[in-house]
Structure formats: structure tokens, C-alpha cells
PDB file of C-alpha atoms and ligand atoms in Angstrom:
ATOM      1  CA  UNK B   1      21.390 -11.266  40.588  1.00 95.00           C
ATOM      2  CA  UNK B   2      24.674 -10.545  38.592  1.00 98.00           C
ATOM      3  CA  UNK B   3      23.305  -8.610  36.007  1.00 98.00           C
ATOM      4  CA  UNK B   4      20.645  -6.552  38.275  1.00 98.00           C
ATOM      5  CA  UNK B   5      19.821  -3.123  36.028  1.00 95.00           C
ATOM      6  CA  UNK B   6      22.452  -4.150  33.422  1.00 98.00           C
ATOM      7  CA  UNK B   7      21.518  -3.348  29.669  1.00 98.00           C
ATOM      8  CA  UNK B   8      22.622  -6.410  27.274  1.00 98.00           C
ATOM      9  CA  UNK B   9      22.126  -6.103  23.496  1.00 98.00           C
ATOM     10  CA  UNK B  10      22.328  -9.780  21.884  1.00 98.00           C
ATOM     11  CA  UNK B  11      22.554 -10.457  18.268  1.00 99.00           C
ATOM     12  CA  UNK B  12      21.228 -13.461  17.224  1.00 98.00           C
ATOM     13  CA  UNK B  13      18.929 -13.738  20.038  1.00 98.00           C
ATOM     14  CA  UNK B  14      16.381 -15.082  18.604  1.00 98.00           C
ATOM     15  CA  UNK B  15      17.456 -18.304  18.808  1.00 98.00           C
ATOM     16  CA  UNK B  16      20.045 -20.862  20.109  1.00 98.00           C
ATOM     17  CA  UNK B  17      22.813 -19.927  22.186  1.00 98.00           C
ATOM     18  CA  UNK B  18      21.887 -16.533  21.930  1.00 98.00           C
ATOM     19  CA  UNK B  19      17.891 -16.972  22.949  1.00 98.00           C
ATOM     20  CA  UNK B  20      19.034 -19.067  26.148  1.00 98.00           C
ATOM     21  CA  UNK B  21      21.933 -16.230  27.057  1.00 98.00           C
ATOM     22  CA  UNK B  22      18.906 -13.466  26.803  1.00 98.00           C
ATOM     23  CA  UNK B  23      16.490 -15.957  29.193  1.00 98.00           C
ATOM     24  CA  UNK B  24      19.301 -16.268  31.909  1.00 98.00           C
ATOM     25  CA  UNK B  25      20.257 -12.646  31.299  1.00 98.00           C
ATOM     26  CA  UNK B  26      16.738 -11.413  32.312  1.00 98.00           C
ATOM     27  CA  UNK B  27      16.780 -14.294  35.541  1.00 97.00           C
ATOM     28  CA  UNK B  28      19.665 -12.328  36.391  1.00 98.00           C
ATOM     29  CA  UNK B  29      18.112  -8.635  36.499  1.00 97.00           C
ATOM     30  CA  UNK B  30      19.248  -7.708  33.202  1.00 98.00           C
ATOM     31  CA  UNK B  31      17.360  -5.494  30.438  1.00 98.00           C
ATOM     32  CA  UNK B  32      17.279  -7.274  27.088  1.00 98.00           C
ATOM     33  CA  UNK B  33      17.686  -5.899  23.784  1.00 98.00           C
ATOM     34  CA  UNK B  34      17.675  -8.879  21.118  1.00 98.00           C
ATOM     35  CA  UNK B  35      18.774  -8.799  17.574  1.00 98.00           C
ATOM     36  CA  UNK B  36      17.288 -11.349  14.383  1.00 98.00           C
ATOM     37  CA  UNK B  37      16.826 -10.933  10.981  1.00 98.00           C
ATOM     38  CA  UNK B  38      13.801 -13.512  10.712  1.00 98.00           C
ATOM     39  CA  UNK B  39      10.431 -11.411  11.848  1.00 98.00           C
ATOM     40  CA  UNK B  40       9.024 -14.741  12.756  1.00 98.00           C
ATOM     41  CA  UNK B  41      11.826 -16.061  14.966  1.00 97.00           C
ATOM     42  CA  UNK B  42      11.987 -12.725  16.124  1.00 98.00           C
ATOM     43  CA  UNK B  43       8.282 -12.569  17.168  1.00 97.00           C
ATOM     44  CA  UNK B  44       8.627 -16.001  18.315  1.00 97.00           C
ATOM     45  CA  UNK B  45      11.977 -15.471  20.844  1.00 97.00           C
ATOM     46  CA  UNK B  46      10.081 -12.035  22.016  1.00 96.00           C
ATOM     47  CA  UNK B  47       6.814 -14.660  23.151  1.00 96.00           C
ATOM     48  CA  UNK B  48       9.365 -17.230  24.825  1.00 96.00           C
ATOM     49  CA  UNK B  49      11.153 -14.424  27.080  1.00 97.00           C
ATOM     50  CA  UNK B  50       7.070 -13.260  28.027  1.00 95.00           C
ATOM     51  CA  UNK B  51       7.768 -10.157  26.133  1.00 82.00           C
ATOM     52  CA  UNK B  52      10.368  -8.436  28.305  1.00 83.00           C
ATOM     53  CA  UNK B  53      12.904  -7.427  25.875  1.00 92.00           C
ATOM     54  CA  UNK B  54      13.039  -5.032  23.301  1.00 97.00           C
ATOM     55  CA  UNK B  55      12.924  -6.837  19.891  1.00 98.00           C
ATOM     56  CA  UNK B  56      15.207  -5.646  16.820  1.00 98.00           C
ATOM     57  CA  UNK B  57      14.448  -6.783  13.322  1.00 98.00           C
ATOM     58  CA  UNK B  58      17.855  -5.841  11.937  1.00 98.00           C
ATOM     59  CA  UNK B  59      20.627  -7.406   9.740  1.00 98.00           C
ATOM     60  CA  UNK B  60      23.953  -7.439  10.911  1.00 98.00           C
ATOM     61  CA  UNK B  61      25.154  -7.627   7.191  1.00 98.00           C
ATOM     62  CA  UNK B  62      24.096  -4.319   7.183  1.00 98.00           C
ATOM     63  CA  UNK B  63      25.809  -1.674   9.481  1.00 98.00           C
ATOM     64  CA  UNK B  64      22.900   0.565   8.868  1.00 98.00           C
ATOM     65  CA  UNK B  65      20.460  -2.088  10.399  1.00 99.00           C
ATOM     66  CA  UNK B  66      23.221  -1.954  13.528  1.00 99.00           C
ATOM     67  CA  UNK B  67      23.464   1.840  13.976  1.00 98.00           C
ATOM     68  CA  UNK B  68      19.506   1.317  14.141  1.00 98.00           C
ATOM     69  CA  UNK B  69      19.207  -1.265  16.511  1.00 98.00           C
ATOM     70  CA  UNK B  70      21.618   0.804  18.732  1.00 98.00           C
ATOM     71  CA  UNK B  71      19.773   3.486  18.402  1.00 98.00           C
ATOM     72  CA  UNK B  72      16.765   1.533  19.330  1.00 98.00           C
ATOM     73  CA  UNK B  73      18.390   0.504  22.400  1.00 98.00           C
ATOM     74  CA  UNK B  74      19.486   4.085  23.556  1.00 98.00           C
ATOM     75  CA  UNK B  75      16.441   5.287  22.808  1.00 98.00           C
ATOM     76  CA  UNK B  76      14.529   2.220  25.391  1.00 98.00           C
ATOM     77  CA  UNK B  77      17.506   2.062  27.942  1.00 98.00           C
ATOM     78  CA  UNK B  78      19.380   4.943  27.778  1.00 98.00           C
ATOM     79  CA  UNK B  79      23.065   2.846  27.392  1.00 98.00           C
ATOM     80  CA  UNK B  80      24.303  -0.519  27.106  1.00 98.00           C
ATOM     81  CA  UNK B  81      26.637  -2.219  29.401  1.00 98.00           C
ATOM     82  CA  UNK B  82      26.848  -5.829  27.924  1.00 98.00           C
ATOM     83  CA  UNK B  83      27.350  -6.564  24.224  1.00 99.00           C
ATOM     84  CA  UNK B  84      26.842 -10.356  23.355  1.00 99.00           C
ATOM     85  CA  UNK B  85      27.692 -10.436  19.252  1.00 99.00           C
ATOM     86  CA  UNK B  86      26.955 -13.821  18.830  1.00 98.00           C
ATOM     87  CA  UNK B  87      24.749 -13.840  15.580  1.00 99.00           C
ATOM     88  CA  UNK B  88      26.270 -16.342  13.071  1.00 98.00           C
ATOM     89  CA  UNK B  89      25.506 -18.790  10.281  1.00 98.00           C
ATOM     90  CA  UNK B  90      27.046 -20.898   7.256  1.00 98.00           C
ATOM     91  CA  UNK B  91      26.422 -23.482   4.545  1.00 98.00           C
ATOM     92  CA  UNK B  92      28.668 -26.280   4.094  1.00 97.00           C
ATOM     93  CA  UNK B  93      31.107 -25.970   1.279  1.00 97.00           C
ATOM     94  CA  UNK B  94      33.982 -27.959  -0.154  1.00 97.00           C
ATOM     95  CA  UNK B  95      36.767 -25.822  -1.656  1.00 98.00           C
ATOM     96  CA  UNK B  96      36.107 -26.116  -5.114  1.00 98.00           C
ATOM     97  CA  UNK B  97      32.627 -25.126  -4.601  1.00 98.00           C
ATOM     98  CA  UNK B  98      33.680 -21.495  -3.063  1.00 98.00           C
ATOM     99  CA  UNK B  99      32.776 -18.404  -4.968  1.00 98.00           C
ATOM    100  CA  UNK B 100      34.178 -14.489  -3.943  1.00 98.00           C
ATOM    101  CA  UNK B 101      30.582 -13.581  -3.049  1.00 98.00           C
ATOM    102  CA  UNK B 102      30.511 -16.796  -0.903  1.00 98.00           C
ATOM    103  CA  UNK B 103      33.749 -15.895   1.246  1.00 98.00           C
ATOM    104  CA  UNK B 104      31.736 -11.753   1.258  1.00 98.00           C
ATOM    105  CA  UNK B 105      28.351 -12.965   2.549  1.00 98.00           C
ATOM    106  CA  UNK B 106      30.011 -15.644   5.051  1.00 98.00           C
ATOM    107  CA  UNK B 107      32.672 -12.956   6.343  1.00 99.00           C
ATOM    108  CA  UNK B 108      29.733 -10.275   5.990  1.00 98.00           C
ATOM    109  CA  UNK B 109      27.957 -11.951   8.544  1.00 98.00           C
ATOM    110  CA  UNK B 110      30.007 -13.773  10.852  1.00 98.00           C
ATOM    111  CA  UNK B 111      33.445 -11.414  11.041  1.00 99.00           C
ATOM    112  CA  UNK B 112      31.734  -8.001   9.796  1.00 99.00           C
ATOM    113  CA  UNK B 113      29.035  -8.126  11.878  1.00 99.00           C
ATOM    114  CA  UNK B 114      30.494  -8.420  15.040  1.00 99.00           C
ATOM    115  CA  UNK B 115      33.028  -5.590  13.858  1.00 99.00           C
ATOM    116  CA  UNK B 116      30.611  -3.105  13.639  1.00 99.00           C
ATOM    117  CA  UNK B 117      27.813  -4.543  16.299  1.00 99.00           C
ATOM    118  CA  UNK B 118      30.986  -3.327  18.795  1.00 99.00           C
ATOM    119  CA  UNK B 119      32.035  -0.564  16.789  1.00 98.00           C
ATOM    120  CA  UNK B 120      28.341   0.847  16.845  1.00 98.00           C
ATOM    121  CA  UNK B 121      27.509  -0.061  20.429  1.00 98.00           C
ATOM    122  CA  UNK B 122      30.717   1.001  22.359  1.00 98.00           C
ATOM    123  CA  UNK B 123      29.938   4.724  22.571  1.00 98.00           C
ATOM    124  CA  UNK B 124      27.075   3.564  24.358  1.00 98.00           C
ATOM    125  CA  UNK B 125      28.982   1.443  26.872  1.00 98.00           C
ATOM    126  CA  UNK B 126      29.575   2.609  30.845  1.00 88.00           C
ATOM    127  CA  UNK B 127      33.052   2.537  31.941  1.00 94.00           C
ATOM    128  CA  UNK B 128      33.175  -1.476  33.318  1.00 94.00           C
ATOM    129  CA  UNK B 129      31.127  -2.843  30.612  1.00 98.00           C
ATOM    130  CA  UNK B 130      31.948  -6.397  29.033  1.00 98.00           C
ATOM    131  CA  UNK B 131      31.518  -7.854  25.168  1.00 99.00           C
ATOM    132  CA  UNK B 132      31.204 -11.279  24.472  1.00 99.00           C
ATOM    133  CA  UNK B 133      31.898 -12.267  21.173  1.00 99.00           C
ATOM    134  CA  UNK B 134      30.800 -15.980  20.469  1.00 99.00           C
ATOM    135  CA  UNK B 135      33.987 -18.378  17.962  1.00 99.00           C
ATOM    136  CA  UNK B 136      34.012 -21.383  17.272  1.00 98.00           C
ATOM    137  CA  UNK B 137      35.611 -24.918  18.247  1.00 98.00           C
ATOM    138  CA  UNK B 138      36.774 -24.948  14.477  1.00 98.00           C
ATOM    139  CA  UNK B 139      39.179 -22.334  15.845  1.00 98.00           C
ATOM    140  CA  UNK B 140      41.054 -25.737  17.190  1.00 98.00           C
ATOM    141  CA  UNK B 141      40.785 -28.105  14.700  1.00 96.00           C
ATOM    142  CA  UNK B 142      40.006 -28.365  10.551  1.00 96.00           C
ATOM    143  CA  UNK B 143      36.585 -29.588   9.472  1.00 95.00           C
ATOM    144  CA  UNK B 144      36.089 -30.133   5.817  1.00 96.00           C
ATOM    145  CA  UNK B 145      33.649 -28.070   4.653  1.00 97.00           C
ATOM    146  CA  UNK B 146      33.951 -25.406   6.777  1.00 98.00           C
ATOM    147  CA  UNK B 147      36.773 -23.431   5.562  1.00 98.00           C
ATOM    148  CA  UNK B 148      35.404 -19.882   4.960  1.00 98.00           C
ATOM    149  CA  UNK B 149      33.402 -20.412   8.655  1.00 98.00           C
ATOM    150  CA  UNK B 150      36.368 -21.314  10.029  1.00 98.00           C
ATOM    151  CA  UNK B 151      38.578 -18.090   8.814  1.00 98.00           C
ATOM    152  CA  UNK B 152      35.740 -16.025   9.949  1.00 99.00           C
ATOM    153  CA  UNK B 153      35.762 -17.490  13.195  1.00 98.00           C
ATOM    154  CA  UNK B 154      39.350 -16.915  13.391  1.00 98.00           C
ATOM    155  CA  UNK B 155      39.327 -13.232  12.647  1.00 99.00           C
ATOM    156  CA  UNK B 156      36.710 -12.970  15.668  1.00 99.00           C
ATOM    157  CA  UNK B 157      39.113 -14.758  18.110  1.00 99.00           C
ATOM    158  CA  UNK B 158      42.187 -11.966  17.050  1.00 98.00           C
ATOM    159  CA  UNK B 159      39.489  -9.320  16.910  1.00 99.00           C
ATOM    160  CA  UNK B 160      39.173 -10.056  20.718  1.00 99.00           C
ATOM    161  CA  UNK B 161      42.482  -9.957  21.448  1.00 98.00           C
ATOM    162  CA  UNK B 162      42.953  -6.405  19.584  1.00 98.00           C
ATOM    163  CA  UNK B 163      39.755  -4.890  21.100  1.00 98.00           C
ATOM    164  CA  UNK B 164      40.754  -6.536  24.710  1.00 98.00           C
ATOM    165  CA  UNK B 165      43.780  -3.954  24.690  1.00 98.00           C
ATOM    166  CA  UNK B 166      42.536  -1.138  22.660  1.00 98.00           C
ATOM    167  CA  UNK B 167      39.177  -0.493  24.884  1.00 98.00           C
ATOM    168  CA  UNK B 168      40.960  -1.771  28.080  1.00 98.00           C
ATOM    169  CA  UNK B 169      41.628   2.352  28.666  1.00 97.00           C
ATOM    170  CA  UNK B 170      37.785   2.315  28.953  1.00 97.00           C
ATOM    171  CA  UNK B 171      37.294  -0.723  31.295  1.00 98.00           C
ATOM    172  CA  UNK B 172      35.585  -2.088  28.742  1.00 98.00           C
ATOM    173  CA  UNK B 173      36.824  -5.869  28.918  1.00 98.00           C
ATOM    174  CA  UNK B 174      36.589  -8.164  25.420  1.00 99.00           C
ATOM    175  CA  UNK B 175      36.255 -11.923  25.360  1.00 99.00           C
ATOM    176  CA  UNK B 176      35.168 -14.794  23.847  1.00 99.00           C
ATOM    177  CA  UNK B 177      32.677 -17.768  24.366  1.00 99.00           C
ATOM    178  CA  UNK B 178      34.048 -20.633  21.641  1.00 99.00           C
ATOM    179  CA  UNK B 179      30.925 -23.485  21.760  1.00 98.00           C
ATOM    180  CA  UNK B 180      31.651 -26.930  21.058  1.00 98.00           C
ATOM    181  CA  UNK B 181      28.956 -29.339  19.305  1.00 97.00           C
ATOM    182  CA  UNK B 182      25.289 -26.966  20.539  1.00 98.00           C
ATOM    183  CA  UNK B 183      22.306 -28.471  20.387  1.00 97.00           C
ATOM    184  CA  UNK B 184      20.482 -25.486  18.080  1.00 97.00           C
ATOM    185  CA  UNK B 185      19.014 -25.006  15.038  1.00 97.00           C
ATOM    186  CA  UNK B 186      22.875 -23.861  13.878  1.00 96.00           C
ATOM    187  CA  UNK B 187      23.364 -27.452  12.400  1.00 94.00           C
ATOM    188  CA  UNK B 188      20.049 -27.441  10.358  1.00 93.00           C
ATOM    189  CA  UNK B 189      20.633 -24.562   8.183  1.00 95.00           C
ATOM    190  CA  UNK B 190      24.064 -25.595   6.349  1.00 95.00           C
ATOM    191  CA  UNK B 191      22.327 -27.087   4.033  1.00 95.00           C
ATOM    192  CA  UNK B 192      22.876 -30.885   4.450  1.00 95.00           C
ATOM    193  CA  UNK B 193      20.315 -33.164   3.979  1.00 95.00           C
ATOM    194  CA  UNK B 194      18.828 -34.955   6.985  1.00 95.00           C
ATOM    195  CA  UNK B 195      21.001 -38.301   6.509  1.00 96.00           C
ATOM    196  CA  UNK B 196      23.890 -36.137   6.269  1.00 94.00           C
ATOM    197  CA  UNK B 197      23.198 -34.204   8.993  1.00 94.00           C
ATOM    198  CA  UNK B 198      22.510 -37.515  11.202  1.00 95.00           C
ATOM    199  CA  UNK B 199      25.999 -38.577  10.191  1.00 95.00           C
ATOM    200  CA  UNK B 200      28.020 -35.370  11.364  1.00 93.00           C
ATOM    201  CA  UNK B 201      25.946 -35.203  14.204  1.00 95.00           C
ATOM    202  CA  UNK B 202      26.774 -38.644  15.253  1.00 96.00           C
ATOM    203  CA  UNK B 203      30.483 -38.547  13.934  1.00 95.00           C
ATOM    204  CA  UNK B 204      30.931 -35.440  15.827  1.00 95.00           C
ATOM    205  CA  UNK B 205      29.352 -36.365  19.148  1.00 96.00           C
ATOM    206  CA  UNK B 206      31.397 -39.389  18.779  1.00 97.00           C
ATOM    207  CA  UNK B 207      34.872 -36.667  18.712  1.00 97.00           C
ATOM    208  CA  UNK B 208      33.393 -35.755  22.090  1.00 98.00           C
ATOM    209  CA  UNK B 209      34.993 -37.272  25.303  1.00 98.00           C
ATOM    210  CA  UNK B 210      31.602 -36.581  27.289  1.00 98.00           C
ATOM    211  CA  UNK B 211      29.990 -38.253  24.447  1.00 98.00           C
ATOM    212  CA  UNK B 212      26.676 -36.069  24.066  1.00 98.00           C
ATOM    213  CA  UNK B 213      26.295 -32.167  22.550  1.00 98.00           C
ATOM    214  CA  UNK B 214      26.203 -29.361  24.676  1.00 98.00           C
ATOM    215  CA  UNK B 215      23.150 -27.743  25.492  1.00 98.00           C
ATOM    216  CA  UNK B 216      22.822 -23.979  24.623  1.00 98.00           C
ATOM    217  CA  UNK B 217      21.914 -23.000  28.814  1.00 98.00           C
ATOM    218  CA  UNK B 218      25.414 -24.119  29.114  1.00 98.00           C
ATOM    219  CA  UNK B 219      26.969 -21.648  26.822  1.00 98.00           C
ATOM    220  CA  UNK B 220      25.097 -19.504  28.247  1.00 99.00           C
ATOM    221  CA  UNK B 221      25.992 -19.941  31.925  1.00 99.00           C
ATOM    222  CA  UNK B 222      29.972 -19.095  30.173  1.00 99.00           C
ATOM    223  CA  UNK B 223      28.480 -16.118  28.906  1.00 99.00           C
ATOM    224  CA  UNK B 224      26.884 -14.645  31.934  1.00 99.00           C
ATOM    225  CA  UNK B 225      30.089 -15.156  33.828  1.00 99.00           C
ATOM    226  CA  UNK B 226      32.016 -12.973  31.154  1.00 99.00           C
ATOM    227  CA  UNK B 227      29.323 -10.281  31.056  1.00 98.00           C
ATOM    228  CA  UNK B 228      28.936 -10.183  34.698  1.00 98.00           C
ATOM    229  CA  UNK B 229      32.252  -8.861  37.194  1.00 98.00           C
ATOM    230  CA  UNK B 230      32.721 -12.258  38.107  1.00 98.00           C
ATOM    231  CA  UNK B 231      34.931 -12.128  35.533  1.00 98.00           C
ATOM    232  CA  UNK B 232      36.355  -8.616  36.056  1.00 98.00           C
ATOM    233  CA  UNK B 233      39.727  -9.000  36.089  1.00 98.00           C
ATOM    234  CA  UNK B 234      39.911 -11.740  32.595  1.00 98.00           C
ATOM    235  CA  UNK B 235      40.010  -9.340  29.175  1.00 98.00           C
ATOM    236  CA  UNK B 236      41.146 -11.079  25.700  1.00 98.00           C
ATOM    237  CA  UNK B 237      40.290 -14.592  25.931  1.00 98.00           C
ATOM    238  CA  UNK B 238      38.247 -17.740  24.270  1.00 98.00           C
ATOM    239  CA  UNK B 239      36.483 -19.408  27.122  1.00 98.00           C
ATOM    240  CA  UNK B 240      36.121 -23.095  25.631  1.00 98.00           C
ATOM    241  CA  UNK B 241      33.101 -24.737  26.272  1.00 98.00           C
ATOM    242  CA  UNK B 242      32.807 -28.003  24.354  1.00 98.00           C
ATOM    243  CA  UNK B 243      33.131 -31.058  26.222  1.00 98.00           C
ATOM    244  CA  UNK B 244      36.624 -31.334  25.481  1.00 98.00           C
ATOM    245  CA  UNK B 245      36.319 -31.527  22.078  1.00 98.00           C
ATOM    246  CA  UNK B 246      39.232 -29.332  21.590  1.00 98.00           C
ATOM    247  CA  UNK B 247      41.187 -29.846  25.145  1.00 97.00           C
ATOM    248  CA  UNK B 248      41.441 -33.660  25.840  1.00 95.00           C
TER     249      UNK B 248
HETATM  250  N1  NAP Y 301      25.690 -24.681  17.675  1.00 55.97           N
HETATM  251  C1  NAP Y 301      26.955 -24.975  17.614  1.00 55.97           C
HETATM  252  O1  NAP Y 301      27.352 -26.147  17.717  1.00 55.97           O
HETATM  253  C2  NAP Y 301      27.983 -23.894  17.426  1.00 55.97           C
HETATM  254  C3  NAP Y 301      29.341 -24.259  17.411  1.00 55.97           C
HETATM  255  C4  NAP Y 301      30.302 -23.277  17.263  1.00 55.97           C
HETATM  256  C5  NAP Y 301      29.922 -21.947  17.131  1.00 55.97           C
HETATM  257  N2  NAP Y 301      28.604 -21.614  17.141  1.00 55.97           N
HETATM  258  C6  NAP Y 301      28.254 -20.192  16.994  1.00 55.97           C
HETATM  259  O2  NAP Y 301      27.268 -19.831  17.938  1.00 55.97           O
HETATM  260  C7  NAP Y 301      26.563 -18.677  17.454  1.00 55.97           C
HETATM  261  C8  NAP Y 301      25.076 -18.884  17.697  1.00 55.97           C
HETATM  262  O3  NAP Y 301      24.663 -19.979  16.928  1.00 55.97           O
HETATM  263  P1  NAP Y 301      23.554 -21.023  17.424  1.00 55.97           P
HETATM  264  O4  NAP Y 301      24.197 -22.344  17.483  1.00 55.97           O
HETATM  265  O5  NAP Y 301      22.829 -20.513  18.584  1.00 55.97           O
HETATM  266  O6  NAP Y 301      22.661 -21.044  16.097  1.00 55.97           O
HETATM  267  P2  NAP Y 301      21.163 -20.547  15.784  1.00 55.97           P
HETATM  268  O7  NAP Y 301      20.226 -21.180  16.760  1.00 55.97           O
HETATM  269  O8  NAP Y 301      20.981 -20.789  14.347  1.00 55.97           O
HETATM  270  O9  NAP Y 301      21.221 -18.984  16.099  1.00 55.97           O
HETATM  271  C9  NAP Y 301      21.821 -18.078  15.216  1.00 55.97           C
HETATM  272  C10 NAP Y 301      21.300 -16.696  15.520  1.00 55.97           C
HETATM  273  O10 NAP Y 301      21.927 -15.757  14.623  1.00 55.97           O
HETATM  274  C11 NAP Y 301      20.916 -14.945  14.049  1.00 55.97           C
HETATM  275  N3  NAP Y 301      21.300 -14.459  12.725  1.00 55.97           N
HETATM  276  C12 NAP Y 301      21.653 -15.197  11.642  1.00 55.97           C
HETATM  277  N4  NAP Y 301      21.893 -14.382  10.598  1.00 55.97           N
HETATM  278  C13 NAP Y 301      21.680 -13.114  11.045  1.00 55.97           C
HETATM  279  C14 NAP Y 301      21.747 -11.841  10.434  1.00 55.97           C
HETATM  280  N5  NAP Y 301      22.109 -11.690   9.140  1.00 55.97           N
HETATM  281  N6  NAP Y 301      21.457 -10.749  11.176  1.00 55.97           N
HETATM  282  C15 NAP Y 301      21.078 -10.873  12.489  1.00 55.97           C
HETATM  283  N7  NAP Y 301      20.996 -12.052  13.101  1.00 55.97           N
HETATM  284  C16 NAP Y 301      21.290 -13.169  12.389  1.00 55.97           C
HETATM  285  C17 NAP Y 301      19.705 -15.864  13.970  1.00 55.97           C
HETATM  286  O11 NAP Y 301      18.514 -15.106  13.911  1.00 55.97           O
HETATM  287  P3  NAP Y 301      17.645 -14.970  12.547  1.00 55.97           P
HETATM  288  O12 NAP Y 301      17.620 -16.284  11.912  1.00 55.97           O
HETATM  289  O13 NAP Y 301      16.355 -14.447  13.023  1.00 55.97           O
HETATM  290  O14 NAP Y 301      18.371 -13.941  11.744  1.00 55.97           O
HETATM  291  C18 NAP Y 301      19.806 -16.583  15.307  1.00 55.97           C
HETATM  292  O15 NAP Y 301      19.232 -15.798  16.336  1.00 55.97           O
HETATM  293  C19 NAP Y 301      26.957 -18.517  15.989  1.00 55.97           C
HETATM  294  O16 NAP Y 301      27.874 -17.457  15.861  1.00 55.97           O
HETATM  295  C20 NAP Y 301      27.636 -19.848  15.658  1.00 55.97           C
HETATM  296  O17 NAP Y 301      28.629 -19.725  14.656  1.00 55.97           O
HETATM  297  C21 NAP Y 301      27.617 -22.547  17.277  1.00 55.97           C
END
């Protein structure tokens, strides 16, 4: 058990990468606080993990939805030793088609939220505790379409690297988990249609030298290491998992 009485608060564990890191977290002895901002997913995730964690309808958009969710987790647990800030989502969009309130509501979610998810949950943290903060493969290499996603993505990798030496007088550590091409629902909500979607898939998985997408229990198997003191002596940086999408 590597996570035996450890308190983890996910975001975006209601599905995805996020869902399968909050399954293997609980195998390992954890208690579970997930995050979603879809009441049905939510619902849905708390069935799958046999109703075991504590379930949080919140927004990360919204730092008052965060401050609650913390809350809801002190409140259950009594502290929180793992952070996972993993939530994220985008559309596809070519340059010309990107508004100001576009680049706000992508950086909103995917740069701002895991600002303040840590900023709210580290004065809950025990002196040894570990955040996980999940990038991107676009970190490594351009995508068309994907330029906003990207730049969040970005700002989460340096964020790691800041955070890794400012709470390092804490013992908190800071890392990253950067997926490859993840079988989740991720892909299905940029808004492509289906035979465009069939065509990055394939055109992707084709980029990948092991030839197939990864699946999300494999993320989440990088994950646990970073949460757990396996990994107690790495702080600041982007553990790749992607096939070699990025590395070969
Ligand atoms: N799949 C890939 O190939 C891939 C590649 C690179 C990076 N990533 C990153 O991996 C992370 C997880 O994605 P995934 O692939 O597991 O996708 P997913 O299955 O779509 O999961 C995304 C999670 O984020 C949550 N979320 C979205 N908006 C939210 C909001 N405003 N507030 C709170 N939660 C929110 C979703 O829950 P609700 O819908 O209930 O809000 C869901 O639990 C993301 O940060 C993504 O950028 C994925």
C-alpha cells in the first residue's frame, strides 16, 4: 500500500486520467476527494469507485468553487497530503478563429485552475506531501489547432518548476505527469466531428513509435509513483508518459 491513510484531492476525477488515478489511489489505501463540474459524471465516477470518495461538484474556473471543495475536504479528512490538479479541457481552434474570451476561458481552466487548486489546498498539506500537476505532450511539439491549449499547458510545466522550489522549505515536492495520446473522453469534446476525430486519432497514433494510445491506468501508475515517497527525493519535473511520442 503506498498511499495507506493518505488524503488525495483530484480535480477532474470524474473521468479519464483522473477517474483511473482516484481507483488506483483508493487500491493503494488512500482517501479520495474528487473534483467535476458535470453532476452526472460526477454521480457517475462516485458509483464506479463503489462510493468511497467524497464527491465535489465544483468549478475550477471559479476559485470560490476551490476554497469550497477544500473546505469540503478538511471538513471529511481533516488535511490533504496529495494534490492531483489534473482537470483540463479545450476546443480545437485555428488562429484566426481565436477570440480574448477564448484565450480567458481556456487559460481559466487549464492554467488558473491548477494555480489556485494548489494555492487553496497547500495550507492543508503535511510536511512531505506531493502535487501532481498533469501537461501535456504539446509541451514538445506544435499541433495546429491547439495553440491556446498548448500555452496553457506550458505555463503549468514552469508553474512546477517555480512551486518545486518555493514549497520545497515545506517538503512539499511539485511535479508533473505530461500524457501522450490517452484513451479518454479528452478527444471527444474539442469539438471535431466524428470523421475528423477518426483522422487525428489515426494520424496521431500513427506519430507513435508503440503504435497504439495510452491507456489512462498507465498515467495513472506515473502518478501514484509521484504522489507516493517512491519518488521522494524527484521535485520540479514532467514525467513523460507517451509512448515516445515526444522522446524517440
Ligand atoms: N487524453 C489525452 O490524450 C491527454 C493528452 C495530454 C494531456 N491531457 C490532459 O489530461 C488531463 C485529464 O484529461 P483526460 O484525458 O482524462 O480527459 P477527460 O476524460 O475529459 O477528463 C477531464 C476531467 O476534467 C474535468 N473538468 C473539466 N472541466 C472542469 C471544470 N471547469 N472544473 C472541474 N473539473 C473539470 C472533467 O470533469 P467534468 O466534465 O465533470 O467537469 C473530467 O473529470 C487534462 O488536463 C488534459 O489536458 C490529456
Amino acid at each position: 500500500m503506498k498511499l495507506q491513510d493518505k488524503v488525495a484531492f483530484i480535480t477532474g476525477g470524474t473521468s479519464g486520467i483522473g477517474l483511473e488515478t482516484a481507483k488506483l489511489f483508493l487500491a493503494e489505501g488512500a482517501k479520495v476527494a474528487i473534483v467535476g463540474s458535470n453532476a452526472e459524471r460526477l454521480a457517475a465516477a462516485g458509483d464506479v469507485l463503489g462510493g468511497q470518495p467524497l464527491a465535489i461538484l465544483a468549478d475550477v474556473r471559479n476559485v470560490e468553487d476551490i476554497e469550497r471543495a477544500v473546505e469540503e475536504t478538511r471538513i471529511k479528512f481533516g488535511r490533504i497530503d496529495v494534490v492531483f490538479a489534473n482537470a483540463g479541457a479545450s476546443t480545437v481552434a485555428p488562429l484566426e478563429a481565436i477570440t480574448p474570451l477564448y484565450v480567458e476561458s481556456n487559460f481559466a481552466l487549464n492554467f488558473n485552475g491548477v494555480f489556485f487548486t494548489i494555492q487553496k489546498a497547500v495550507p492543508l498539506m503535511t510536511n512531505g506531501g506531493s502535487i501532481v500537476v498533469t501537461t501535456s505532450f504539446l509541451n514538445e511539439v506544435g499541433m495546429p489547432g491547439l495553440s491556446v491549449l498548448a500555452a496553457t499547458k506550458a505555463a503549468t510545466r514552469s508553474l512546477v518548476r517555480t512551486l518545486g522550489a518555493e514549497l520545497a522549505g515545506r517538503n512539499i515536492r511539485v511535479n508533473a505527469v505530461s500524457p501522450g495520446t490517452i484513451s479518454t473522453p479528452f478527444y471527444g469534446k474539442m469539438g471535431l466531428s466524428e470523421a475528423d476525430l477518426q483522422q487525428v486519432a489515426a494520424s496521431l497514433q500513427d506519430k507513435v513509435p508503440l503504435k497504439r494510445f495510452g491507456l489512462p491506468v498507465e498515467l495513472a501508475k506515473a502518478v501514484l509513483y509521484l504522489a507516493s515517497d517512491d519518488s521522494s527525493y524527484t521535485n520540479g519535473i514532467e514525467l513523460v508518459v507517451d509512448g515516445g511520442l515526444t522522446q524517440v
